[in-house]
Each structure stands twice: as C-alpha cells, then as structure tokens.
Amino acid sequence: MRGEYQLTVRTNKVQVKLTIRRNLTIIQGKSATGKTTLLDSLRAYENLGTQSGIIVNCAAPCRVIGGIDWEAQLSRIDNSIVFVDDTQKFVRSHAFQHAARHSSNYYVIVARDELPQLPYSVDEIYGLKNTNRATTKYPVYTRTYTSTYRIYGDELYDGDLPEEVIVEDSNAGYEFFKVLCAKSGIRCVSAGGKSNIYETALSSSAQKLLVIADGAAFGPEMPYVYSLRRFKKIELFLPESFEWLVLRSGLFNDAQTQEMLLHPADFIDCEKFFSWEQFFTKQLRELTRDSYLAYRKETLNPAYLQQHELETIAGSLPKLGITSH
C-alpha cells in the first residue's frame, strides 16, 4: 500500500477529517476531542454500513481491530487503513509490531502514551481539535467539526552556535556532521542510537544543544527530549534521515528524484519499508551505485567530504549554527 489518503467520517453530530500518508499515524491529545467517537463510528459503519447513519469517505477500506482474536482479524485485512486503540494490550506487543511490519496496511493508533516499539515519524503525531458550528438546514442543531494538528510543529532555528551537537547514530550521518562541527569549532558526539539521546543530552555539561536525529522514526522519543527544554536550550533538527538530506541537497537533480522527494508517499510501499528512512537509504544507494558517490550507511564515502559535495549538502541545511566554512 502506498499513497496519501483523505478520510472523512460524519455522523449527525460529528465530522472528523484525517490525512493519512504513512504506515504509522499516531493520534494523541486531550480527552473529549473525538478520538473514541472516531473509532466507534468506524466500527459501527463497518458492522452496519449505511444503516448506521454514518458516512465514511475514503479511497481505502477502513477497519477497526481489537480483542483477543486481533491476529485472526488482521490476517484477513490487506491494503486497508487499520485503526487501533492503545487500550488494547496487544498494541505494545512484539507480535503486533511484527504483524504491522509485514503487512500491506496503514495503521492509525489512538495512543495515550508513547509506543517505543514502533518506529513512527515525528511528523505523524497528531492531536484533534474541535470547532462547533450550527447546521445550515437546522440552525438549532450543532455539528462538531474535528480536524488534526501536528503536536510537534516545525522547529525554528536562531542560527546561533550551539555548545554541543548530539547526533543519533555513529554511521555516515555522524561522520558528516562531525566534520561540519569541527569546521565550526563545536563538539559533536554520537548518542549511539535514538533511545540514548535523552540520557546523552541530560548528562551533557552544555546548556545549548543541537540534537540531530532521523525524524522518520523519532516519534517515541519526542516527549522525553522535549521535557529537557525546561532545563536546557535544545534545538531539534529532525530530517527524515541523513540519506533524505543528501538526496534533496542539490547533488541529484534528475526529475524522478525530485518527484519522489515532493510526493514520497506515492513511491514508498509500506509492505517493503516499515520506515521511510529505509526507503531513502535504498534510493541513495541505488542512485549512486558504481559512481564516485557510492553510498554506504555504515561508513561515509570520503567523496561526500570533498569541498563541493560538503558545501552543497551543508548549504541545504537550515540555520543550525554549523557551517562548512
């Protein structure tokens, strides 16, 4: 399954609109905003169809699973958008992670807490917001219109020099940013994995930090890292992945790459790539195979540190306070 889907669920009192573009979408937020109503409405429509009085508009089938036989339910579902409430204990199990990873479905999970076993994107964590309006035909009645907002919005950068840069991994991305930081006279450290970023930032003596991580799978870590902003000035740079940065830097201007970067959901098959980071890694490897820029994730090809390549990638970054000069 691939592509972006618009979902509208409408009852006589509530209308909910969602945009679903990845295999994992998380809905969080305050109570009484419509999360339970959304699931109940989809379940009623699934059981009763139009007799439920509910209208569901979506180009993909929408299903709700739950209960002790969830695996049997899921085994009968393909190329659909599957909704799950995290009050179902199986959501936190490795069995569910395995099933989701190897299925052709998109998943929308209503979650009260983080789901560390699932690699969901920081860009696909949403809250629901409500607007009440009187109906046109019967003004005495009101309908609640529910839409989504990103819980973690776009980061703004002041361009000031950080005291320290923390990079998620120790692979190619870290090697690139370590060189960039050295040119700016800034200490750069590897956290050795996304789950270590919180402790690395907490234990750092620096008060002004820049954290660089793959946003495509960083969603579960966000509440913990955000909590540190009460004590330290922390800026977060969370591109999809380092490979995504390289692809969009300007080193590759072919039409297919540019189209893929504009509409990645149309190119990424969720059954093959559980995280978008995996897809962008594969794309960069294939695009540079047998060239001087042949990409290896484990160790950065020195060609990317040559002046032209380094400055091209660095020039595509926002004002992070680190430069190639």
Short mmCIF file of C-alpha atoms in Angstrom, two decimals:
data_model
loop_
_atom_site.label_atom_id
_atom_site.label_comp_id
_atom_site.label_asym_id
_atom_site.label_seq_id
_atom_site.Cartn_x
_atom_site.Cartn_y
_atom_site.Cartn_z
CA MET A 1 0.00 0.00 0.00
CA ARG A 2 1.24 3.46 -0.84
CA GLY A 3 -0.07 6.98 -1.33
CA GLU A 4 -1.87 9.62 0.68
CA TYR A 5 -5.48 9.14 1.79
CA GLN A 6 -8.11 11.62 2.89
CA LEU A 7 -10.63 10.24 5.38
CA THR A 8 -13.90 11.88 6.37
CA VAL A 9 -16.16 10.31 9.00
CA ARG A 10 -19.51 12.01 9.50
CA THR A 11 -22.37 11.43 11.92
CA ASN A 12 -25.34 13.65 12.65
CA LYS A 13 -23.30 15.38 15.37
CA VAL A 14 -19.63 15.00 14.43
CA GLN A 15 -17.44 15.24 11.35
CA VAL A 16 -13.82 14.11 11.52
CA LYS A 17 -11.21 14.66 8.80
CA LEU A 18 -7.82 12.95 8.68
CA THR A 19 -4.97 12.78 6.19
CA ILE A 20 -3.07 9.50 6.31
CA ARG A 21 0.18 9.21 4.38
CA ARG A 22 2.35 6.66 6.18
CA ASN A 23 2.07 3.17 7.55
CA LEU A 24 2.03 4.54 11.12
CA THR A 25 -0.05 7.51 12.25
CA ILE A 26 -0.45 8.35 15.93
CA ILE A 27 -3.39 10.29 17.37
CA GLN A 28 -2.83 11.72 20.82
CA GLY A 29 -4.08 14.75 22.70
CA LYS A 30 -6.64 15.74 25.28
CA SER A 31 -9.73 13.76 26.19
CA ALA A 32 -13.15 14.66 24.78
CA THR A 33 -11.72 15.68 21.41
CA GLY A 34 -13.26 12.86 19.40
CA LYS A 35 -10.73 10.01 19.43
CA THR A 36 -13.16 7.45 20.86
CA THR A 37 -16.01 8.78 18.71
CA LEU A 38 -13.88 8.25 15.62
CA LEU A 39 -13.22 4.59 16.46
CA ASP A 40 -16.82 3.91 17.50
CA SER A 41 -18.14 5.47 14.29
CA LEU A 42 -15.80 3.47 12.07
CA ARG A 43 -16.71 0.28 13.92
CA ALA A 44 -20.43 0.97 13.56
CA TYR A 45 -20.05 1.70 9.85
CA GLU A 46 -18.04 -1.49 9.38
CA ASN A 47 -20.77 -3.56 11.04
CA LEU A 48 -23.90 -1.85 9.70
CA GLY A 49 -22.84 0.14 6.65
CA THR A 50 -25.15 2.99 5.67
CA GLN A 51 -27.79 1.69 8.09
CA SER A 52 -25.59 3.04 10.88
CA GLY A 53 -26.39 6.58 9.78
CA ILE A 54 -22.66 7.23 9.44
CA ILE A 55 -20.91 8.39 6.28
CA VAL A 56 -17.31 7.28 5.69
CA ASN A 57 -15.45 8.64 2.68
CA CYS A 58 -12.00 7.25 1.92
CA ALA A 59 -10.32 5.71 -1.12
CA ALA A 60 -9.07 2.83 1.04
CA PRO A 61 -11.10 0.47 3.24
CA CYS A 62 -11.05 1.42 6.93
CA ARG A 63 -11.15 -1.27 9.59
CA VAL A 64 -11.02 -1.33 13.39
CA ILE A 65 -9.43 -4.29 15.17
CA GLY A 66 -9.43 -5.33 18.82
CA GLY A 67 -9.94 -8.18 21.23
CA ILE A 68 -8.12 -11.43 21.85
CA ASP A 69 -8.53 -12.56 18.23
CA TRP A 70 -6.87 -9.45 16.78
CA GLU A 71 -4.33 -11.57 14.87
CA ALA A 72 -7.09 -13.50 13.11
CA GLN A 73 -8.84 -10.23 12.27
CA LEU A 74 -5.64 -8.71 10.90
CA SER A 75 -4.83 -11.80 8.82
CA ARG A 76 -7.97 -11.11 6.78
CA ILE A 77 -7.14 -7.46 6.09
CA ASP A 78 -4.97 -6.21 3.24
CA ASN A 79 -4.34 -2.80 1.66
CA SER A 80 -6.52 -1.07 4.23
CA ILE A 81 -6.27 1.58 6.91
CA VAL A 82 -6.42 -0.23 10.25
CA PHE A 83 -7.46 1.68 13.37
CA VAL A 84 -6.39 0.51 16.82
CA ASP A 85 -6.89 1.89 20.32
CA ASP A 86 -3.86 1.54 22.58
CA THR A 87 -6.12 0.37 25.41
CA GLN A 88 -5.84 -2.92 23.54
CA LYS A 89 -2.86 -4.54 25.28
CA PHE A 90 -1.61 -6.23 22.13
CA VAL A 91 -0.64 -2.83 20.65
CA ARG A 92 2.50 -2.83 22.80
CA SER A 93 3.44 -6.41 21.98
CA HIS A 94 6.22 -7.59 19.70
CA ALA A 95 3.61 -9.74 17.94
CA PHE A 96 1.74 -6.62 16.82
CA GLN A 97 4.96 -4.91 15.77
CA HIS A 98 5.87 -7.95 13.67
CA ALA A 99 2.40 -8.16 12.14
CA ALA A 100 2.35 -4.45 11.28
CA ARG A 101 5.87 -4.57 9.85
CA HIS A 102 4.99 -7.36 7.45
CA SER A 103 1.55 -6.25 6.32
CA SER A 104 0.29 -4.15 3.42
CA ASN A 105 -1.82 -1.90 5.67
CA TYR A 106 -1.54 1.58 7.08
CA TYR A 107 -2.17 1.85 10.83
CA VAL A 108 -3.76 4.68 12.80
CA ILE A 109 -3.21 4.21 16.52
CA VAL A 110 -5.05 6.19 19.16
CA ALA A 111 -2.36 6.40 21.82
CA ARG A 112 -2.40 7.93 25.30
CA ASP A 113 1.29 7.19 25.82
CA GLU A 114 4.38 6.58 23.72
CA LEU A 115 4.81 3.35 21.77
CA PRO A 116 8.58 2.79 21.86
CA GLN A 117 8.45 -0.49 19.96
CA LEU A 118 7.07 1.22 16.83
CA PRO A 119 9.20 3.50 14.59
CA TYR A 120 6.71 6.27 13.90
CA SER A 121 7.59 9.65 12.47
CA VAL A 122 7.67 12.84 14.50
CA ASP A 123 5.63 14.38 11.66
CA GLU A 124 2.79 11.88 12.03
CA ILE A 125 1.82 12.52 15.65
CA TYR A 126 -1.46 14.41 15.69
CA GLY A 127 -3.95 15.85 18.08
CA LEU A 128 -7.61 16.51 17.32
CA LYS A 129 -9.20 19.94 17.57
CA ASN A 130 -12.91 20.69 17.52
CA THR A 131 -14.98 23.51 16.09
CA ASN A 132 -18.72 23.71 16.79
CA ARG A 133 -20.97 25.14 14.08
CA ALA A 134 -24.71 25.39 13.65
CA THR A 135 -26.03 23.29 10.78
CA THR A 136 -27.31 25.16 7.75
CA LYS A 137 -30.62 23.35 7.42
CA TYR A 138 -31.44 23.16 11.14
CA PRO A 139 -29.66 26.05 12.92
CA VAL A 140 -30.85 24.84 16.32
CA TYR A 141 -28.54 21.84 15.99
CA THR A 142 -24.76 22.00 16.00
CA ARG A 143 -22.21 19.67 14.50
CA THR A 144 -18.68 19.31 15.86
CA TYR A 145 -16.07 19.52 13.11
CA THR A 146 -12.86 17.76 14.08
CA SER A 147 -9.55 18.20 12.28
CA THR A 148 -5.95 17.31 13.07
CA TYR A 149 -2.93 19.34 14.03
CA ARG A 150 0.67 18.23 14.37
CA ILE A 151 1.59 18.01 18.04
CA TYR A 152 5.22 18.75 17.22
CA GLY A 153 5.25 21.60 14.74
CA ASP A 154 8.09 22.90 12.62
CA GLU A 155 11.21 23.89 14.52
CA LEU A 156 12.52 27.45 14.27
CA TYR A 157 16.30 27.96 14.31
CA ASP A 158 18.06 31.08 15.52
CA GLY A 159 21.36 30.35 13.76
CA ASP A 160 23.34 30.71 16.98
CA LEU A 161 26.32 28.48 17.59
CA PRO A 162 25.42 25.51 19.83
CA GLU A 163 27.84 24.42 22.53
CA GLU A 164 27.47 20.79 21.54
CA VAL A 165 25.85 18.74 18.79
CA ILE A 166 24.37 15.32 19.56
CA VAL A 167 23.84 13.03 16.56
CA GLU A 168 21.63 9.97 16.82
CA ASP A 169 23.92 7.30 15.40
CA SER A 170 27.58 6.63 14.70
CA ASN A 171 27.29 5.93 10.99
CA ALA A 172 27.59 8.08 7.86
CA GLY A 173 25.42 10.90 9.17
CA TYR A 174 27.51 11.28 12.31
CA GLU A 175 30.74 11.31 10.30
CA PHE A 176 29.38 14.10 8.10
CA PHE A 177 28.19 16.30 10.97
CA LYS A 178 31.36 15.64 12.95
CA VAL A 179 33.40 17.17 10.12
CA LEU A 180 30.94 20.06 9.82
CA CYS A 181 31.11 20.72 13.56
CA ALA A 182 34.91 20.59 13.55
CA LYS A 183 34.95 23.39 10.98
CA SER A 184 32.79 25.45 13.34
CA GLY A 185 34.80 24.53 16.43
CA ILE A 186 31.91 22.67 18.05
CA ARG A 187 32.00 19.39 19.94
CA CYS A 188 30.00 16.64 18.20
CA VAL A 189 29.06 13.39 19.94
CA SER A 190 27.18 10.27 18.92
CA ALA A 191 24.34 9.09 21.13
CA GLY A 192 24.71 5.57 19.77
CA GLY A 193 21.02 5.25 18.95
CA LYS A 194 17.82 7.27 19.24
CA SER A 195 16.87 5.80 22.61
CA ASN A 196 20.12 7.15 24.08
CA ILE A 197 19.60 10.77 23.06
CA TYR A 198 17.71 11.73 26.22
CA GLU A 199 20.43 10.45 28.55
CA THR A 200 23.19 11.90 26.37
CA ALA A 201 21.58 15.35 26.42
CA LEU A 202 20.75 15.14 30.12
CA SER A 203 24.30 14.21 31.13
CA SER A 204 25.94 16.80 28.87
CA SER A 205 27.51 19.78 30.62
CA ALA A 206 26.44 22.00 27.71
CA GLN A 207 23.39 24.21 28.16
CA LYS A 208 22.82 24.99 24.47
CA LEU A 209 22.46 21.80 22.46
CA LEU A 210 21.60 20.87 18.90
CA VAL A 211 20.13 17.37 18.54
CA ILE A 212 20.18 15.77 15.08
CA ALA A 213 18.17 12.58 14.55
CA ASP A 214 16.16 10.75 11.91
CA GLY A 215 12.68 12.22 12.21
CA ALA A 216 11.20 9.27 10.30
CA ALA A 217 11.36 7.09 13.43
CA PHE A 218 11.95 9.55 16.27
CA GLY A 219 8.33 9.95 17.37
CA PRO A 220 8.51 7.81 20.55
CA GLU A 221 11.46 9.83 21.87
CA MET A 222 9.92 13.28 21.49
CA PRO A 223 8.20 13.66 24.90
CA TYR A 224 11.40 12.77 26.74
CA VAL A 225 13.67 15.08 24.75
CA TYR A 226 11.09 17.88 24.86
CA SER A 227 10.99 17.63 28.66
CA LEU A 228 14.66 18.64 28.80
CA ARG A 229 13.77 22.05 27.42
CA ARG A 230 12.74 23.02 30.92
CA PHE A 231 16.42 22.90 31.91
CA LYS A 232 18.41 23.46 28.72
CA LYS A 233 18.14 25.27 25.41
CA ILE A 234 17.74 22.41 22.95
CA GLU A 235 17.14 22.75 19.24
CA LEU A 236 15.97 19.69 17.33
CA PHE A 237 16.89 19.07 13.72
CA LEU A 238 14.85 16.07 12.63
CA PRO A 239 15.03 15.47 8.87
CA GLU A 240 13.57 12.22 7.57
CA SER A 241 17.10 10.80 7.58
CA PHE A 242 20.63 11.73 6.56
CA GLU A 243 20.03 9.98 3.24
CA TRP A 244 16.99 12.21 2.64
CA LEU A 245 19.17 15.25 3.31
CA VAL A 246 21.70 14.11 0.72
CA LEU A 247 19.01 13.36 -1.87
CA ARG A 248 17.43 16.80 -1.54
CA SER A 249 20.70 18.73 -1.21
CA GLY A 250 21.08 19.53 -4.89
CA LEU A 251 23.64 16.87 -5.71
CA PHE A 252 20.96 14.98 -7.65
CA ASN A 253 18.63 16.99 -9.85
CA ASP A 254 17.07 14.30 -12.05
CA ALA A 255 13.31 14.58 -12.49
CA GLN A 256 12.49 11.23 -10.87
CA THR A 257 14.38 12.04 -7.67
CA GLN A 258 12.75 15.46 -7.43
CA GLU A 259 9.27 13.98 -7.96
CA MET A 260 9.94 11.34 -5.31
CA LEU A 261 11.03 14.00 -2.81
CA LEU A 262 7.89 16.05 -3.49
CA HIS A 263 5.50 13.10 -3.11
CA PRO A 264 7.31 10.35 -1.18
CA ALA A 265 4.10 8.61 -0.07
CA ASP A 266 3.35 7.78 -3.71
CA PHE A 267 6.65 5.90 -4.02
CA ILE A 268 7.02 4.14 -0.67
CA ASP A 269 5.41 0.71 -0.40
CA CYS A 270 4.65 0.21 3.30
CA GLU A 271 4.94 -3.57 2.98
CA LYS A 272 8.57 -3.21 1.88
CA PHE A 273 9.60 -0.25 4.03
CA PHE A 274 8.37 -0.05 7.61
CA SER A 275 10.13 3.31 7.98
CA TRP A 276 10.70 5.97 5.35
CA GLU A 277 14.35 6.09 6.42
CA GLN A 278 14.80 2.59 4.95
CA PHE A 279 13.37 3.74 1.63
CA PHE A 280 15.59 6.81 1.35
CA THR A 281 18.66 4.72 2.18
CA LYS A 282 17.80 2.29 -0.61
CA GLN A 283 17.17 5.15 -3.05
CA LEU A 284 20.51 6.81 -2.34
CA ARG A 285 22.38 3.53 -2.64
CA GLU A 286 20.77 2.73 -5.98
CA LEU A 287 21.20 6.26 -7.32
CA THR A 288 24.93 6.35 -6.52
CA ARG A 289 25.85 2.74 -7.28
CA ASP A 290 29.03 2.45 -9.39
CA SER A 291 29.68 6.20 -9.10
CA TYR A 292 32.26 8.15 -7.13
CA LEU A 293 29.45 8.98 -4.65
CA ALA A 294 28.59 5.31 -3.98
CA TYR A 295 26.80 5.48 -0.64
CA ARG A 296 27.46 3.26 2.35
CA LYS A 297 25.46 3.85 5.50
CA GLU A 298 27.97 2.17 7.79
CA THR A 299 30.91 4.38 6.79
CA LEU A 300 30.69 7.67 4.93
CA ASN A 301 32.25 7.69 1.49
CA PRO A 302 35.03 10.36 1.68
CA ALA A 303 33.70 11.84 -1.57
CA TYR A 304 30.88 13.45 0.43
CA LEU A 305 33.50 15.40 2.39
CA GLN A 306 35.09 16.96 -0.68
CA GLN A 307 34.62 20.72 -0.84
CA HIS A 308 31.86 20.82 -3.47
CA GLU A 309 29.85 17.95 -2.01
CA LEU A 310 30.27 19.11 1.59
CA GLU A 311 29.25 22.68 0.78
CA THR A 312 26.29 21.55 -1.33
CA ILE A 313 24.84 19.42 1.47
CA ALA A 314 25.67 21.99 4.17
CA GLY A 315 24.14 24.76 2.07
CA SER A 316 20.80 22.94 2.01
CA LEU A 317 20.56 22.86 5.82
CA PRO A 318 18.57 25.39 7.85
CA LYS A 319 20.46 27.90 10.02
CA LEU A 320 21.75 25.47 12.63
CA GLY A 321 24.82 27.46 13.63
CA ILE A 322 27.20 25.00 11.96
CA THR A 323 28.69 25.69 8.52
CA SER A 324 31.18 24.24 6.06
CA HIS A 325 33.37 27.37 6.15
#
